[in-house]
Amino acid sequence: MSSSMGFILATLFAGVGCRQDGAAAPPERPPPHVRLGVAGGPFRVHRTEHFVVSHNTSTTVLRGLLNRLDRAYEAVMKFADARSLVDPARRAIPLEVLFFDSYEEYAAFARTRGESAEVTAGFYHSRDNVAVFYNTLNRPDVGNLMTIDMGRQ
């Protein structure tokens, strides 16, 4: 299992189907970027059975995240089901996800939540009940590493 998949698993396990107040999210709940007052954009909302993703990425990049999230969700649920860890009634509550295209936007949001963007590719914020990620290919130091690696080939 890749380290990014392990991170996504841990993030999902922290937030899947959990709400601190124990109540289901009402259908009129605003999308994550609106509810959390995120600047930047323009954000679009993509809903799946298990996630509500506010993102300002391309469709191609979003599909990659959704693929990883769905695989991680299935692994988390398999683990949780075997141990009766998640109340089945709470599974109907999609996990909200903020997905930033740029590292700078992600880092600015992380600072507002007391998170250290420099050492994370994402995090789960329990007070907001939201998982937050960014397009790691747009991080400046990752781009430099890719350029160096491509030069070796």
mmCIF file of C-alpha atoms in Angstrom:
data_model
loop_
_atom_site.group_PDB
_atom_site.id
_atom_site.type_symbol
_atom_site.label_atom_id
_atom_site.label_comp_id
_atom_site.label_asym_id
_atom_site.label_seq_id
_atom_site.Cartn_x
_atom_site.Cartn_y
_atom_site.Cartn_z
ATOM 1 C CA MET A 1 0.000 0.000 0.000
ATOM 2 C CA SER A 2 1.356 3.421 -0.908
ATOM 3 C CA SER A 3 1.955 5.999 1.811
ATOM 4 C CA SER A 4 -0.638 8.295 0.224
ATOM 5 C CA MET A 5 -3.232 5.510 0.344
ATOM 6 C CA GLY A 6 -2.351 4.868 3.992
ATOM 7 C CA PHE A 7 -2.798 8.559 4.752
ATOM 8 C CA ILE A 8 -6.180 8.642 3.006
ATOM 9 C CA LEU A 9 -7.252 5.548 4.949
ATOM 10 C CA ALA A 10 -6.337 7.184 8.250
ATOM 11 C CA THR A 11 -8.120 10.407 7.302
ATOM 12 C CA LEU A 12 -11.260 8.579 6.240
ATOM 13 C CA PHE A 13 -11.277 6.375 9.311
ATOM 14 C CA ALA A 14 -11.221 9.509 11.460
ATOM 15 C CA GLY A 15 -14.130 11.110 9.661
ATOM 16 C CA VAL A 16 -16.321 8.535 7.982
ATOM 17 C CA GLY A 17 -19.885 8.751 9.130
ATOM 18 C CA CYS A 18 -18.912 10.679 12.248
ATOM 19 C CA ARG A 19 -20.403 13.908 13.457
ATOM 20 C CA GLN A 20 -19.660 15.384 16.835
ATOM 21 C CA ASP A 21 -23.308 16.248 17.445
ATOM 22 C CA GLY A 22 -24.439 12.811 16.243
ATOM 23 C CA ALA A 23 -27.031 14.328 13.887
ATOM 24 C CA ALA A 24 -27.398 13.651 10.204
ATOM 25 C CA ALA A 25 -26.529 16.495 7.871
ATOM 26 C CA PRO A 26 -29.702 18.174 6.586
ATOM 27 C CA PRO A 27 -30.202 18.038 2.810
ATOM 28 C CA GLU A 28 -30.014 21.851 2.538
ATOM 29 C CA ARG A 29 -26.550 21.953 4.090
ATOM 30 C CA PRO A 30 -24.313 24.264 2.046
ATOM 31 C CA PRO A 31 -21.305 22.750 0.255
ATOM 32 C CA PRO A 32 -18.061 22.604 2.273
ATOM 33 C CA HIS A 33 -16.343 25.605 0.652
ATOM 34 C CA VAL A 34 -19.372 27.816 1.382
ATOM 35 C CA ARG A 35 -19.959 26.476 4.897
ATOM 36 C CA LEU A 36 -16.298 26.945 5.850
ATOM 37 C CA GLY A 37 -15.886 30.363 4.197
ATOM 38 C CA VAL A 38 -13.100 29.303 1.838
ATOM 39 C CA ALA A 39 -11.769 32.048 -0.385
ATOM 40 C CA GLY A 40 -10.355 31.326 -3.801
ATOM 41 C CA GLY A 41 -11.906 29.345 -6.494
ATOM 42 C CA PRO A 42 -13.993 29.086 -8.427
ATOM 43 C CA PHE A 43 -15.129 26.019 -6.508
ATOM 44 C CA ARG A 44 -17.411 23.360 -7.916
ATOM 45 C CA VAL A 45 -19.221 20.658 -5.978
ATOM 46 C CA HIS A 46 -19.138 16.977 -6.853
ATOM 47 C CA ARG A 47 -21.326 14.550 -4.896
ATOM 48 C CA THR A 48 -20.917 10.789 -4.681
ATOM 49 C CA GLU A 49 -22.609 8.226 -2.485
ATOM 50 C CA HIS A 50 -19.958 8.689 0.228
ATOM 51 C CA PHE A 51 -18.484 12.176 -0.345
ATOM 52 C CA VAL A 52 -19.343 15.806 -1.026
ATOM 53 C CA VAL A 53 -16.248 17.322 -2.598
ATOM 54 C CA SER A 54 -15.770 21.067 -3.040
ATOM 55 C CA HIS A 55 -12.887 21.499 -5.466
ATOM 56 C CA ASN A 56 -11.208 23.981 -7.762
ATOM 57 C CA THR A 57 -9.281 21.367 -9.740
ATOM 58 C CA SER A 58 -9.687 19.930 -13.202
ATOM 59 C CA THR A 59 -12.061 17.043 -13.764
ATOM 60 C CA THR A 60 -9.096 14.755 -14.477
ATOM 61 C CA VAL A 61 -7.406 15.585 -11.171
ATOM 62 C CA LEU A 62 -10.732 15.244 -9.311
ATOM 63 C CA ARG A 63 -11.281 11.774 -10.807
ATOM 64 C CA GLY A 64 -7.918 10.655 -9.436
ATOM 65 C CA LEU A 65 -8.837 11.820 -5.942
ATOM 66 C CA LEU A 66 -12.292 10.228 -6.121
ATOM 67 C CA ASN A 67 -10.747 6.931 -7.215
ATOM 68 C CA ARG A 68 -8.377 6.971 -4.219
ATOM 69 C CA LEU A 69 -11.141 8.072 -1.829
ATOM 70 C CA ASP A 70 -13.493 5.317 -2.989
ATOM 71 C CA ARG A 71 -10.812 2.628 -2.642
ATOM 72 C CA ALA A 72 -9.894 3.932 0.801
ATOM 73 C CA TYR A 73 -13.564 4.111 1.842
ATOM 74 C CA GLU A 74 -14.072 0.461 0.919
ATOM 75 C CA ALA A 75 -10.972 -0.571 2.895
ATOM 76 C CA VAL A 76 -12.040 1.486 5.927
ATOM 77 C CA MET A 77 -15.556 0.038 5.859
ATOM 78 C CA LYS A 78 -14.239 -3.511 5.563
ATOM 79 C CA PHE A 79 -12.004 -2.894 8.597
ATOM 80 C CA ALA A 80 -14.763 -1.123 10.550
ATOM 81 C CA ASP A 81 -17.427 -3.726 9.736
ATOM 82 C CA ALA A 82 -15.210 -6.552 10.962
ATOM 83 C CA ARG A 83 -14.945 -4.743 14.312
ATOM 84 C CA SER A 84 -18.432 -3.132 14.497
ATOM 85 C CA LEU A 85 -16.832 0.311 14.741
ATOM 86 C CA VAL A 86 -19.244 2.436 12.670
ATOM 87 C CA ASP A 87 -22.942 2.818 13.360
ATOM 88 C CA PRO A 88 -24.643 1.777 10.093
ATOM 89 C CA ALA A 89 -27.079 4.706 10.379
ATOM 90 C CA ARG A 90 -24.178 7.151 10.178
ATOM 91 C CA ARG A 91 -22.897 5.710 6.899
ATOM 92 C CA ALA A 92 -25.573 7.633 5.033
ATOM 93 C CA ILE A 93 -23.850 10.897 5.973
ATOM 94 C CA PRO A 94 -21.325 11.749 3.257
ATOM 95 C CA LEU A 95 -17.913 12.949 4.377
ATOM 96 C CA GLU A 96 -17.232 16.494 3.230
ATOM 97 C CA VAL A 97 -13.952 17.060 1.414
ATOM 98 C CA LEU A 98 -12.171 20.272 0.411
ATOM 99 C CA PHE A 99 -9.791 19.696 -2.483
ATOM 100 C CA PHE A 100 -7.560 22.615 -3.433
ATOM 101 C CA ASP A 101 -5.722 22.783 -6.720
ATOM 102 C CA SER A 102 -2.855 24.813 -5.290
ATOM 103 C CA TYR A 103 -0.613 24.185 -2.331
ATOM 104 C CA GLU A 104 -0.787 27.876 -1.402
ATOM 105 C CA GLU A 105 -4.591 27.769 -1.013
ATOM 106 C CA TYR A 106 -4.330 24.549 0.980
ATOM 107 C CA ALA A 107 -1.618 25.993 3.234
ATOM 108 C CA ALA A 108 -3.647 29.158 3.887
ATOM 109 C CA PHE A 109 -6.701 27.113 4.863
ATOM 110 C CA ALA A 110 -4.614 24.726 6.996
ATOM 111 C CA ARG A 111 -3.245 27.689 8.969
ATOM 112 C CA THR A 112 -6.804 28.808 9.793
ATOM 113 C CA ARG A 113 -7.359 25.389 11.376
ATOM 114 C CA GLY A 114 -4.031 25.181 13.218
ATOM 115 C CA GLU A 115 -2.607 22.541 10.872
ATOM 116 C CA SER A 116 0.926 22.412 9.501
ATOM 117 C CA ALA A 117 0.711 22.286 5.711
ATOM 118 C CA GLU A 118 4.458 21.838 5.309
ATOM 119 C CA VAL A 119 4.378 18.247 6.537
ATOM 120 C CA THR A 120 0.972 17.033 5.346
ATOM 121 C CA ALA A 121 -0.712 16.161 2.076
ATOM 122 C CA GLY A 122 -4.060 16.511 3.794
ATOM 123 C CA PHE A 123 -5.793 16.335 7.130
ATOM 124 C CA TYR A 124 -9.121 15.631 8.807
ATOM 125 C CA HIS A 125 -10.494 18.448 10.942
ATOM 126 C CA SER A 126 -12.880 17.021 13.530
ATOM 127 C CA ARG A 127 -14.482 20.325 14.538
ATOM 128 C CA ASP A 128 -15.496 20.988 10.923
ATOM 129 C CA ASN A 129 -15.949 17.283 10.076
ATOM 130 C CA VAL A 130 -14.095 17.789 6.810
ATOM 131 C CA ALA A 131 -11.158 16.097 5.086
ATOM 132 C CA VAL A 132 -8.839 18.534 3.307
ATOM 133 C CA PHE A 133 -6.421 17.712 0.480
ATOM 134 C CA TYR A 134 -4.587 19.468 -2.344
ATOM 135 C CA ASN A 135 -3.239 18.554 -5.752
ATOM 136 C CA THR A 136 0.244 17.490 -4.674
ATOM 137 C CA LEU A 137 1.563 17.794 -8.230
ATOM 138 C CA ASN A 138 1.130 21.566 -7.888
ATOM 139 C CA ARG A 139 3.322 21.889 -4.813
ATOM 140 C CA PRO A 140 6.406 23.919 -5.826
ATOM 141 C CA ASP A 141 8.986 21.550 -4.339
ATOM 142 C CA VAL A 142 7.289 18.496 -5.875
ATOM 143 C CA GLY A 143 7.418 20.152 -9.301
ATOM 144 C CA ASN A 144 11.155 20.687 -8.831
ATOM 145 C CA LEU A 145 11.628 17.024 -7.881
ATOM 146 C CA MET A 146 9.703 15.905 -10.944
ATOM 147 C CA THR A 147 11.842 18.112 -13.183
ATOM 148 C CA ILE A 148 15.025 16.663 -11.673
ATOM 149 C CA ASP A 149 13.702 13.098 -12.028
ATOM 150 C CA MET A 150 12.637 13.654 -15.645
ATOM 151 C CA GLY A 151 16.132 14.964 -16.411
ATOM 152 C CA ARG A 152 17.649 11.652 -15.281
ATOM 153 C CA GLN A 153 15.697 9.575 -17.763
#
